[in-house]
Coordinates of C-alpha atoms in Angstrom, one line a residue:
Chain F
M1 CA -1.6 -18.5 -27.8
S2 CA 1.0 -19.1 -30.3
V3 CA 0.8 -15.5 -31.4
Q4 CA 2.0 -14.3 -28.1
P5 CA 5.8 -14.7 -28.3
A6 CA 5.8 -13.1 -31.7
R7 CA 4.0 -10.3 -30.2
R8 CA 6.6 -9.6 -27.8
L9 CA 9.3 -10.0 -30.2
D10 CA 8.0 -7.4 -32.4
G11 CA 7.2 -5.1 -29.5
E12 CA 10.1 -5.1 -27.5
P13 CA 13.1 -4.6 -30.1
D14 CA 11.5 -1.2 -31.1
N15 CA 13.3 0.2 -28.1
R16 CA 16.4 -0.1 -30.1
P17 CA 17.4 2.1 -32.9
H18 CA 18.1 -0.8 -35.3
G19 CA 15.7 -3.5 -34.1
S20 CA 15.7 -6.2 -36.5
P21 CA 13.5 -9.0 -35.2
G22 CA 15.6 -11.6 -37.1
E23 CA 18.9 -10.9 -35.4
P24 CA 18.5 -11.9 -31.7
H25 CA 19.0 -15.6 -32.3
A26 CA 22.7 -14.8 -33.5
G27 CA 23.1 -12.7 -30.3
P28 CA 25.8 -13.8 -27.9
G29 CA 26.7 -17.0 -29.6
G30 CA 29.1 -16.4 -32.5
P31 CA 30.4 -13.9 -34.6
T32 CA 27.5 -12.2 -36.7
G33 CA 29.5 -10.2 -39.1
P34 CA 32.5 -10.8 -41.2
G35 CA 34.8 -9.8 -38.3
G36 CA 32.4 -10.5 -35.4
E37 CA 32.9 -6.9 -34.2
P38 CA 31.1 -4.8 -36.6
A39 CA 27.7 -6.3 -36.4
R40 CA 27.6 -5.5 -32.4
G41 CA 27.7 -1.8 -33.0
P42 CA 24.2 -1.0 -34.0
R43 CA 22.7 -3.2 -31.5
H44 CA 24.5 -1.7 -28.5
P45 CA 24.1 2.0 -29.0
K46 CA 26.1 4.1 -26.8
T47 CA 23.2 6.2 -25.7
P48 CA 20.2 4.5 -24.3
P49 CA 16.8 5.3 -26.0
R50 CA 15.2 8.4 -24.7
L51 CA 12.1 8.0 -22.6
P52 CA 9.6 9.3 -25.1
A53 CA 10.6 6.8 -27.6
V54 CA 10.5 4.0 -25.2
V55 CA 7.0 5.1 -23.7
M56 CA 5.7 5.3 -27.3
A57 CA 7.2 1.9 -28.2
L58 CA 5.7 0.3 -24.9
L59 CA 2.3 2.0 -25.6
R60 CA 2.4 0.7 -29.2
K61 CA 2.9 -2.9 -27.8
E62 CA 0.1 -2.4 -25.3
L63 CA -2.4 -1.5 -27.9
L64 CA -1.2 -4.0 -30.4
V65 CA -1.6 -6.6 -27.9
E66 CA -5.0 -5.5 -26.9
L67 CA -6.1 -5.1 -30.6
R68 CA -4.9 -8.7 -31.2
T69 CA -6.4 -10.4 -28.2
L70 CA -9.2 -8.1 -27.2
E71 CA -8.9 -9.1 -23.8
S72 CA -9.9 -6.1 -21.6
V73 CA -12.0 -3.5 -23.5
P74 CA -14.8 -5.6 -24.7
G75 CA -15.2 -7.2 -21.3
M76 CA -15.1 -3.8 -19.5
A77 CA -17.9 -2.5 -22.0
L78 CA -20.0 -5.6 -21.5
F79 CA -19.8 -5.3 -17.9
S80 CA -20.8 -1.8 -17.7
L81 CA -23.9 -2.5 -19.6
S82 CA -24.8 -5.5 -17.4
T83 CA -24.1 -3.2 -14.6
F84 CA -26.6 -0.6 -15.7
V85 CA -29.1 -3.4 -16.3
V86 CA -28.5 -4.7 -12.8
F87 CA -28.8 -1.2 -11.4
H88 CA -32.1 -0.7 -13.0
F89 CA -33.6 -3.8 -11.3
A90 CA -31.9 -3.4 -8.0
L91 CA -33.2 0.4 -7.8
N92 CA -36.5 -0.5 -9.5
R93 CA -36.4 2.6 -11.4
S94 CA -36.5 3.1 -15.1
S95 CA -34.8 6.5 -15.0
V96 CA -32.4 8.4 -12.8
E97 CA -31.1 11.8 -12.2
G98 CA -28.8 13.9 -10.2
D99 CA -26.9 12.4 -7.6
L100 CA -28.2 9.2 -8.1
A101 CA -27.2 9.1 -11.8
A102 CA -23.9 10.4 -11.2
G103 CA -23.2 7.7 -8.6
I104 CA -24.4 4.9 -10.9
L105 CA -22.4 6.1 -13.7
L106 CA -19.2 6.5 -11.4
V107 CA -19.5 3.1 -9.7
T108 CA -19.9 1.4 -13.1
L109 CA -17.0 3.1 -14.6
L110 CA -14.8 2.4 -11.7
F111 CA -15.7 -1.4 -11.4
A112 CA -15.3 -1.6 -15.1
G113 CA -12.2 -0.2 -14.8
M114 CA -11.1 -2.5 -11.9
L115 CA -11.6 -5.3 -14.5
G116 CA -9.2 -3.8 -16.8
I117 CA -6.6 -2.9 -14.0
N118 CA -6.7 -6.7 -13.0
R119 CA -5.8 -7.6 -16.6
L120 CA -3.2 -5.0 -17.0
F121 CA 0.0 -6.5 -16.1
V122 CA -0.9 -10.2 -16.3
A123 CA 0.4 -10.8 -19.8
D124 CA 3.6 -9.2 -18.7
E125 CA 3.9 -11.3 -15.7
E126 CA 3.1 -14.5 -17.4
Q127 CA 5.1 -14.2 -20.5
G128 CA 8.1 -12.3 -19.6
G129 CA 7.4 -8.7 -20.6
F130 CA 8.8 -7.7 -17.2
D131 CA 12.2 -9.4 -17.7
A132 CA 12.4 -8.1 -21.4
L133 CA 11.8 -4.5 -19.8
L134 CA 14.4 -5.2 -17.2
L135 CA 16.9 -6.4 -19.8
A136 CA 16.6 -3.3 -21.9
P137 CA 18.7 -0.3 -21.2
V138 CA 15.7 1.8 -20.6
D139 CA 14.0 3.8 -17.8
R140 CA 11.6 1.6 -15.9
S141 CA 9.2 4.5 -15.2
A142 CA 8.4 4.2 -19.0
M143 CA 6.5 1.3 -18.3
L144 CA 4.3 3.1 -15.7
I145 CA 3.6 5.9 -18.1
A146 CA 3.0 3.6 -21.0
K147 CA 0.7 1.5 -19.1
A148 CA -1.2 4.4 -17.5
A149 CA -1.5 5.9 -21.1
A150 CA -2.8 2.4 -22.3
M151 CA -5.2 2.2 -19.5
T152 CA -6.4 5.8 -20.1
I153 CA -7.2 4.9 -23.8
Y154 CA -8.9 1.7 -22.7
L155 CA -11.0 3.8 -20.3
V156 CA -12.0 6.3 -23.0
V157 CA -13.1 3.5 -25.2
L158 CA -15.2 2.1 -22.6
E159 CA -16.8 5.5 -21.9
I160 CA -17.5 6.0 -25.6
V161 CA -19.8 2.9 -25.2
A162 CA -20.9 3.2 -21.8
V163 CA -21.8 6.9 -21.3
P164 CA -24.4 6.9 -24.5
A165 CA -25.7 3.5 -23.2
F166 CA -26.2 5.0 -19.8
G167 CA -28.0 8.1 -21.4
L168 CA -30.2 5.6 -23.3
L169 CA -30.9 3.1 -20.6
L170 CA -31.1 4.9 -17.4
L171 CA -30.6 8.8 -17.5
G172 CA -33.9 10.8 -17.0
S173 CA -32.5 14.1 -18.1
S174 CA -31.0 14.6 -21.6
L175 CA -27.3 14.0 -22.1
G176 CA -26.7 16.5 -24.9
N177 CA -26.4 19.5 -22.5
A178 CA -24.2 17.9 -19.9
L179 CA -21.7 16.3 -22.5
P180 CA -19.1 18.8 -23.0
D181 CA -18.7 19.4 -19.1
L182 CA -19.0 15.6 -18.4
I183 CA -16.3 14.8 -20.9
G184 CA -14.0 17.1 -18.9
V185 CA -14.9 15.3 -15.5
L186 CA -14.5 12.0 -17.1
A187 CA -11.2 12.8 -18.6
L188 CA -9.8 13.6 -15.2
V189 CA -11.3 10.5 -13.7
D190 CA -9.8 8.4 -16.5
V191 CA -6.3 9.8 -15.7
G192 CA -6.7 9.4 -11.9
L193 CA -8.1 5.8 -12.4
A194 CA -5.5 4.9 -14.8
V195 CA -2.5 6.0 -12.8
I196 CA -3.6 4.8 -9.5
G197 CA -4.9 1.4 -11.2
T198 CA -1.7 1.0 -13.0
F199 CA 0.3 1.6 -9.7
V200 CA -1.9 -0.8 -7.8
A201 CA -1.8 -3.5 -10.6
A202 CA 1.9 -3.4 -10.7
L203 CA 1.9 -3.8 -6.9
A204 CA -0.6 -6.7 -7.0
V205 CA 0.5 -8.6 -9.9
K206 CA 3.3 -10.6 -8.1
T207 CA 1.2 -11.6 -5.4
R208 CA -0.7 -14.7 -4.9
A209 CA -4.2 -13.4 -4.7
R210 CA -3.7 -10.6 -7.3
D211 CA -7.3 -10.4 -8.3
L212 CA -8.3 -9.7 -4.6
I213 CA -5.5 -7.6 -3.3
G214 CA -5.7 -5.1 -6.3
P215 CA -9.3 -3.7 -5.9
L216 CA -8.8 -4.0 -2.2
I217 CA -6.0 -1.5 -2.3
A218 CA -7.2 0.5 -5.2
L219 CA -10.8 1.2 -4.0
P220 CA -9.7 3.3 -0.9
L221 CA -7.2 5.0 -3.0
L222 CA -9.8 5.9 -5.5
V223 CA -12.5 7.3 -3.0
P224 CA -11.3 10.8 -3.1
I225 CA -11.7 10.8 -7.2
A226 CA -15.2 9.2 -6.4
I227 CA -16.0 12.1 -4.2
G228 CA -14.9 14.7 -6.6
A229 CA -16.3 13.0 -9.7
S230 CA -19.8 12.3 -8.2
R231 CA -20.0 15.8 -6.8
A232 CA -19.1 17.3 -10.0
C233 CA -21.4 15.1 -12.0
A234 CA -24.3 15.3 -9.9
P235 CA -25.5 18.9 -11.2
L236 CA -24.7 17.9 -14.8
L237 CA -26.9 15.0 -14.7
S238 CA -29.9 16.5 -13.2
S239 CA -32.8 18.0 -15.4
G240 CA -32.8 21.4 -13.8
P241 CA -30.5 24.4 -15.0
H242 CA -26.8 23.7 -14.1
T243 CA -26.3 26.0 -11.1
G244 CA -23.3 24.7 -9.1
S245 CA -19.8 25.3 -10.5
G246 CA -18.0 22.1 -10.6
V247 CA -14.6 23.9 -10.7
R248 CA -13.7 23.1 -7.1
W249 CA -14.3 19.4 -7.6
L250 CA -12.5 19.3 -10.8
L251 CA -9.5 21.1 -9.1
L252 CA -9.5 18.3 -6.6
I253 CA -9.6 15.6 -8.9
G254 CA -6.7 17.3 -10.9
L255 CA -4.7 17.8 -7.9
Y256 CA -5.1 14.4 -6.7
D257 CA -4.3 12.9 -10.2
L258 CA -1.1 15.1 -10.1
V259 CA 0.1 14.2 -6.7
F260 CA -0.4 10.5 -7.2
G261 CA 1.0 10.6 -10.5
L262 CA 4.2 11.8 -9.0
I263 CA 4.1 9.4 -6.1
A264 CA 3.6 6.6 -8.3
Y265 CA 6.5 7.8 -10.5
A266 CA 8.8 8.0 -7.5
V267 CA 8.3 4.6 -6.1
F268 CA 7.3 2.5 -9.4
D269 CA 10.9 1.6 -10.0
F270 CA 10.9 -0.4 -6.8
L271 CA 8.4 -2.7 -7.8
L272 CA 10.3 -3.8 -10.9
E273 CA 13.5 -4.9 -9.3
D274 CA 14.0 -8.3 -9.8
Chain G
M1 CA 18.8 -3.0 16.1
S2 CA 22.1 -5.1 15.9
T3 CA 20.7 -7.8 13.7
G4 CA 20.7 -6.3 10.5
S5 CA 24.0 -7.8 9.1
R6 CA 23.9 -11.4 10.2
Q7 CA 25.5 -14.0 8.3
P8 CA 23.7 -17.2 7.4
A9 CA 23.9 -20.1 9.8
G10 CA 26.5 -22.8 9.0
S11 CA 29.3 -20.6 7.9
T12 CA 32.9 -21.4 8.5
E13 CA 33.0 -19.2 11.7
I14 CA 30.9 -21.7 13.5
R15 CA 33.9 -23.2 15.5
R16 CA 35.6 -20.0 16.4
G17 CA 35.6 -19.4 19.9
A18 CA 34.1 -22.9 20.8
D19 CA 35.0 -22.8 24.4
Q20 CA 32.8 -19.7 25.2
S21 CA 30.1 -20.2 27.5
P22 CA 26.4 -19.4 26.3
R23 CA 26.2 -16.9 28.9
Q24 CA 29.0 -14.8 27.4
T25 CA 27.6 -15.0 24.1
Q26 CA 24.2 -13.8 25.1
P27 CA 23.8 -10.6 23.2
R28 CA 23.4 -7.4 25.1
G29 CA 21.0 -5.9 22.6
A30 CA 18.8 -9.1 22.8
L31 CA 16.0 -7.4 24.4
Y32 CA 16.4 -4.6 22.2
G33 CA 17.6 -1.8 24.6
G34 CA 17.3 -1.4 28.2
S35 CA 15.1 1.6 28.3
L36 CA 12.1 -0.4 27.9
R37 CA 11.2 -0.8 31.6
T38 CA 11.7 3.1 31.9
L39 CA 9.5 3.7 29.0
S40 CA 6.9 1.4 30.2
I41 CA 6.8 2.9 33.8
A42 CA 6.7 6.5 32.0
S43 CA 3.8 5.6 29.8
V44 CA 1.8 4.0 32.8
V45 CA 2.4 7.0 34.8
M46 CA 1.5 9.4 32.1
V47 CA -1.6 7.6 30.8
G48 CA -2.8 7.5 34.5
L49 CA -2.1 11.1 34.9
A50 CA -4.0 11.9 31.6
L51 CA -7.0 9.9 32.4
G52 CA -7.1 11.3 36.0
M53 CA -6.8 14.8 34.5
A54 CA -9.4 14.1 32.0
F55 CA -11.9 13.0 34.8
F56 CA -11.2 15.2 37.7
Y57 CA -9.2 18.2 36.7
A58 CA -10.7 19.4 33.3
P59 CA -13.7 21.3 33.7
E60 CA -17.4 20.1 32.5
E61 CA -17.9 21.2 28.9
A62 CA -21.2 23.5 28.9
T63 CA -23.0 21.8 26.2
E64 CA -22.0 18.1 26.1
G65 CA -21.4 17.6 29.6
F66 CA -19.6 14.6 30.9
L67 CA -19.5 12.9 27.5
Q68 CA -17.2 15.5 26.3
R69 CA -14.6 14.1 28.4
I70 CA -14.1 11.2 25.8
F71 CA -12.3 13.9 23.5
Y72 CA -9.4 13.5 25.7
L73 CA -9.3 9.8 24.8
H74 CA -10.6 10.1 21.1
V75 CA -8.4 12.9 19.6
P76 CA -5.0 12.1 21.0
L77 CA -5.5 8.4 19.8
A78 CA -6.4 9.7 16.4
I79 CA -3.5 11.9 16.1
V80 CA -1.2 9.4 17.4
C81 CA -2.5 6.8 15.1
L82 CA -2.3 8.9 11.8
S83 CA 1.1 10.0 13.0
G84 CA 2.2 6.5 13.2
F85 CA 0.9 5.8 9.7
V86 CA 2.9 8.7 8.3
A87 CA 6.0 7.7 10.4
A88 CA 5.6 4.2 9.0
G89 CA 6.0 5.7 5.5
A90 CA 8.9 7.4 6.6
M91 CA 10.7 4.1 7.8
A92 CA 9.6 2.5 4.6
I93 CA 11.5 5.3 2.8
M94 CA 14.4 4.5 4.9
H95 CA 14.0 0.8 4.2
L96 CA 14.0 1.5 0.4
R97 CA 17.1 3.8 0.7
T98 CA 19.2 1.6 2.9
R99 CA 17.8 -2.0 2.0
E100 CA 18.2 -2.8 5.7
A101 CA 15.5 -5.2 7.0
R102 CA 15.2 -3.5 10.6
W103 CA 13.5 -0.6 8.8
D104 CA 11.0 -2.7 7.2
L105 CA 10.4 -4.4 10.5
R106 CA 10.0 -0.9 12.2
S107 CA 7.6 0.1 9.4
Y108 CA 5.7 -3.0 9.9
V109 CA 5.4 -2.8 13.5
A110 CA 4.3 1.0 13.3
I111 CA 1.5 0.2 10.9
H112 CA 0.5 -2.7 13.2
M113 CA 0.2 -0.6 16.1
S114 CA -1.4 2.3 14.3
L115 CA -4.2 -0.1 13.1
I116 CA -4.8 -1.1 16.6
F117 CA -5.0 2.5 17.7
G118 CA -7.2 3.1 14.9
V119 CA -9.9 0.4 15.7
G120 CA -9.9 2.2 19.2
V121 CA -10.3 5.7 17.7
L122 CA -13.2 4.3 15.6
I123 CA -15.0 2.6 18.6
C124 CA -14.6 5.7 20.8
G125 CA -15.6 8.1 18.0
S126 CA -18.7 6.0 17.5
I127 CA -19.6 6.0 21.2
W128 CA -18.9 9.9 21.1
A129 CA -21.4 10.2 17.9
K130 CA -24.0 8.1 19.6
G131 CA -23.9 10.4 22.7
S132 CA -23.9 13.7 21.0
W133 CA -25.7 13.0 17.5
G134 CA -27.9 10.2 18.3
H135 CA -26.2 7.9 15.7
W136 CA -23.4 5.4 15.8
W137 CA -22.4 6.3 12.5
V138 CA -22.7 9.7 10.7
W139 CA -21.9 10.0 7.0
S140 CA -21.7 13.7 7.2
E141 CA -18.9 13.6 9.5
P142 CA -15.8 14.1 7.3
T143 CA -13.2 13.1 10.0
L144 CA -14.8 9.9 10.8
V145 CA -15.4 8.9 7.2
S146 CA -11.9 9.6 6.1
F147 CA -10.5 7.8 9.1
L148 CA -12.5 4.8 8.1
I149 CA -11.1 5.0 4.6
V150 CA -7.5 5.2 5.9
I151 CA -8.2 2.3 8.0
L152 CA -9.8 0.3 5.3
L153 CA -6.7 1.0 3.1
Y154 CA -4.3 -0.2 5.9
A155 CA -6.2 -3.2 6.6
T156 CA -4.9 -4.4 3.2
Y157 CA -1.4 -4.2 4.3
Q158 CA -1.3 -7.5 6.0
P159 CA -2.9 -9.6 3.2
L160 CA -0.7 -7.7 0.8
R161 CA 2.4 -8.8 2.7
F162 CA 0.8 -12.4 3.3
S163 CA 0.5 -13.0 -0.3
I164 CA 3.8 -12.5 -1.3
E165 CA 6.2 -15.4 -0.8
D166 CA 9.6 -14.1 -1.4
P167 CA 10.9 -12.1 1.8
E168 CA 12.8 -9.5 -0.1
R169 CA 10.0 -8.8 -2.5
Q170 CA 7.5 -8.8 0.3
A171 CA 9.4 -6.0 2.2
R172 CA 10.2 -4.2 -1.0
Y173 CA 6.4 -4.1 -2.0
A174 CA 5.2 -3.3 1.8
S175 CA 7.5 -0.4 1.8
V176 CA 6.1 0.8 -1.4
F177 CA 2.5 0.4 -0.1
A178 CA 3.5 2.2 3.3
I179 CA 5.0 5.1 1.4
T180 CA 1.9 5.5 -1.0
A181 CA -0.5 5.1 1.9
G182 CA 1.3 7.3 4.3
A183 CA 0.9 10.1 1.5
F184 CA -2.6 9.4 1.0
V185 CA -3.5 10.0 4.6
P186 CA -3.3 13.8 4.5
L187 CA -4.7 13.8 0.9
N188 CA -7.8 11.9 1.8
F189 CA -8.4 14.0 4.7
I190 CA -8.3 17.1 2.7
A191 CA -10.7 15.5 0.0
V192 CA -13.1 14.2 2.5
R193 CA -13.3 17.5 4.4
L194 CA -14.0 19.3 1.4
S195 CA -16.8 17.0 0.5
T196 CA -19.0 17.5 3.8
A197 CA -20.2 20.4 6.0
Y198 CA -18.3 21.0 9.0
L199 CA -20.0 19.0 11.7
H200 CA -17.1 17.6 13.7
P201 CA -16.3 19.6 16.9
R202 CA -13.3 21.5 15.6
V203 CA -12.0 22.3 19.1
L204 CA -8.5 22.6 17.9
G205 CA -9.2 24.8 15.0
T206 CA -11.0 27.4 17.0
G207 CA -8.2 28.1 19.2
K208 CA -10.4 29.1 22.1
L209 CA -9.9 25.9 24.3
P210 CA -9.8 27.1 27.9
G211 CA -6.5 26.5 29.9
P212 CA -7.2 23.4 31.9
M213 CA -8.9 21.7 28.9
A214 CA -5.9 22.6 26.8
L215 CA -3.5 21.4 29.5
T216 CA -5.3 18.1 29.8
F217 CA -5.5 17.7 26.0
V218 CA -1.7 18.2 25.7
I219 CA -1.0 15.8 28.7
S220 CA -3.1 13.2 27.2
L221 CA -1.7 13.6 23.6
I222 CA 1.8 13.2 25.4
A223 CA 0.5 10.2 27.1
F224 CA -0.9 8.3 24.2
A225 CA 2.2 9.1 22.1
L226 CA 4.4 7.6 24.9
L227 CA 2.1 4.6 25.0
Y228 CA 2.3 4.2 21.4
V229 CA 6.2 4.3 21.3
T230 CA 6.2 1.8 24.3
L231 CA 3.9 -0.7 22.6
W232 CA 6.0 -0.2 19.4
R233 CA 9.2 -0.9 21.2
F234 CA 7.6 -4.0 23.0
E235 CA 6.4 -5.5 19.8
M236 CA 10.0 -4.9 18.3
T237 CA 11.4 -6.6 21.4
A238 CA 9.0 -9.4 20.8
K239 CA 9.8 -9.9 17.2
H240 CA 13.5 -9.8 18.1
A241 CA 13.1 -12.4 20.9
R242 CA 11.2 -14.6 18.7
W243 CA 13.4 -14.4 15.9
Q244 CA 16.3 -15.1 18.0
L245 CA 14.5 -18.2 19.2
K246 CA 13.8 -19.4 16.0
A247 CA 17.5 -19.1 15.0
L248 CA 18.5 -21.1 18.2
R249 CA 15.7 -23.8 17.3
R250 CA 17.1 -23.8 13.8
R251 CA 20.6 -24.4 15.2
L252 CA 19.2 -27.4 17.2
S253 CA 17.3 -28.9 14.4
G254 CA 20.2 -28.9 12.0
E255 CA 21.2 -26.5 9.1
D256 CA 18.5 -27.6 6.7
A257 CA 15.4 -27.2 8.4
P258 CA 12.7 -26.3 5.8
A259 CA 12.8 -22.6 4.8
R260 CA 9.3 -22.6 3.7
R261 CA 7.5 -19.8 5.3
R262 CA 4.1 -18.4 4.8
S263 CA 4.0 -15.3 7.0
A264 CA 3.2 -11.6 6.9
E265 CA 6.1 -10.7 9.2
P266 CA 9.2 -9.0 8.1
E267 CA 12.2 -11.3 8.2
L268 CA 15.5 -10.0 9.7
G269 CA 18.7 -11.3 8.1
A270 CA 17.9 -13.2 4.8
G271 CA 18.3 -17.0 5.2
L272 CA 18.1 -16.9 9.2
G273 CA 15.0 -17.2 11.1
T274 CA 13.4 -19.4 8.6
G275 CA 13.4 -22.6 11.0
A276 CA 10.1 -23.9 11.6
P277 CA 9.8 -24.1 15.3
G278 CA 7.2 -26.9 15.2
V279 CA 9.5 -29.3 13.2
P280 CA 11.9 -30.7 15.7
G281 CA 13.4 -33.5 13.6
A282 CA 13.5 -31.3 10.3
G283 CA 17.3 -31.5 10.1
V284 CA 17.4 -35.3 10.4
G285 CA 16.3 -36.0 7.0
P286 CA 17.5 -38.9 4.8
G287 CA 20.4 -36.5 3.6
A288 CA 21.7 -35.6 6.8
D289 CA 25.0 -37.5 7.2
P290 CA 26.8 -38.1 10.5
A291 CA 29.4 -35.4 10.2
P292 CA 27.2 -32.4 10.0
G293 CA 25.0 -34.1 12.5
L294 CA 27.6 -33.4 15.0
R295 CA 27.9 -29.7 14.4
P296 CA 24.7 -28.2 16.2
E297 CA 26.3 -29.0 19.6
P298 CA 29.3 -26.6 19.6
A299 CA 27.4 -24.3 17.4
L300 CA 24.8 -23.6 20.0
T301 CA 27.4 -22.0 22.1
T302 CA 29.1 -19.9 19.4
N303 CA 26.3 -19.4 16.8
N304 CA 25.9 -16.0 15.3
L305 CA 24.4 -14.6 18.4
G306 CA 27.7 -14.0 19.5
R307 CA 29.0 -12.5 16.5
Q308 CA 26.3 -9.5 16.9
A309 CA 27.9 -6.1 17.1
P310 CA 26.7 -4.7 20.6

């Protein structure tokens, strides 16, 4: 617990060109330099930091926090493994293929992602990350981009664990042939899940029942991605020869990712106004 | 309409014009426009006409027979409902641009009405599906499924509002939701339609609707759109009236009626309308000294209702 304020301190001042973590104590109070004036110069740059720099700083903060606390990713991975076991018993099958395999994989990843989404903004809400971002002279959309990028990375790590486990535990056909195409589909799914999840998480985190509201809003919004991904994955995970071209479905997911990315980018600022 | 820029109760203007009678200060816009009666009559006439035409004028469809006439109810309802969702998104954009509470209220009422229409669409769609395909619910039917997804999404609108305490943030978040969901409506229809075989009767797409049927359809589309607008205006009026009643009650019960509220409803005019109607003695707390206690009586005649712009 005592690590957390320190973590914020070394995350946030990275936005500034000369962020020296020691200095903010001397901030508005008294003169900091010999004349009082010169010391203010570097800490109040005339041009605010550019968006990529801010996004990288925030992303670095996210990953650092996750590495230090291990709050989301291990939980998501463990959840996906338990879900496979539950599916095995619920369906009473030792191996699945085709439609069923795609559905199980997708549902598991979606729900595991939901766990991560629920945690995504909690630390910022509880420990002042939002306030810090609002105080900094930076574009607020940086937070959306950084969080979505962090969420994408979490999901990729989750899949590195979950997909081989799925191939080992449940999948009837071999994973090897399907893997290159599967990676493409899952990459698009990850981006969509991360963008929509970040947006919904930001919407839900200030509500009283955030663990309930988040998934309630996110699941209907994710239905088009689930449709496209399960249709695209089904032929990949069947034992027969890969016949159907999944390009149509990949296009659908990609387009949906793009449109929702733009919508989220357009309205995200309004979620961070106070 | 005219209530967007109210001042909080108990401002210094309370005593201005203390001799005016309550009748004079009754705002003209209190019932939200005088066209409500005309609109109601028009929509009743149009809905009656549409139903009459659907039952007696439109020709019997060859394969589906009498059951096909539910088309004149189901499809216009669905179109009006989805248009209502999209319109609510546009109103939410207006709310975020202007920050006026009335746009939030309009968006809220539009989503509310569309949800009610949407439940009607699902019910009569199910009846039609049972009649023509033999099942109450058909998963291979894209329009039905996408409609269900849209309704499920919008069903979270009220819980979302309800779980945000701060009225300003509630309005803002609800608008963000309404914009996103409004954009989701067409996207979702495209996605679901891609995913399934075309089974839904695509009467409109084929373009070979015979004349009387097309006429009936257009008439009933207009009728249900009119019905939607009328119901929307009625709910807006009811909200305004209730809000004014609350403001009056608040005046009666004193200035410091408890401001706690836990409601999904948008609030017009920050700081007003927060009086709890069920707490008559709320203002007579231990802190209420005699001098402010005298104020509500003249204030009732001159409260901020009188300062509304017509």
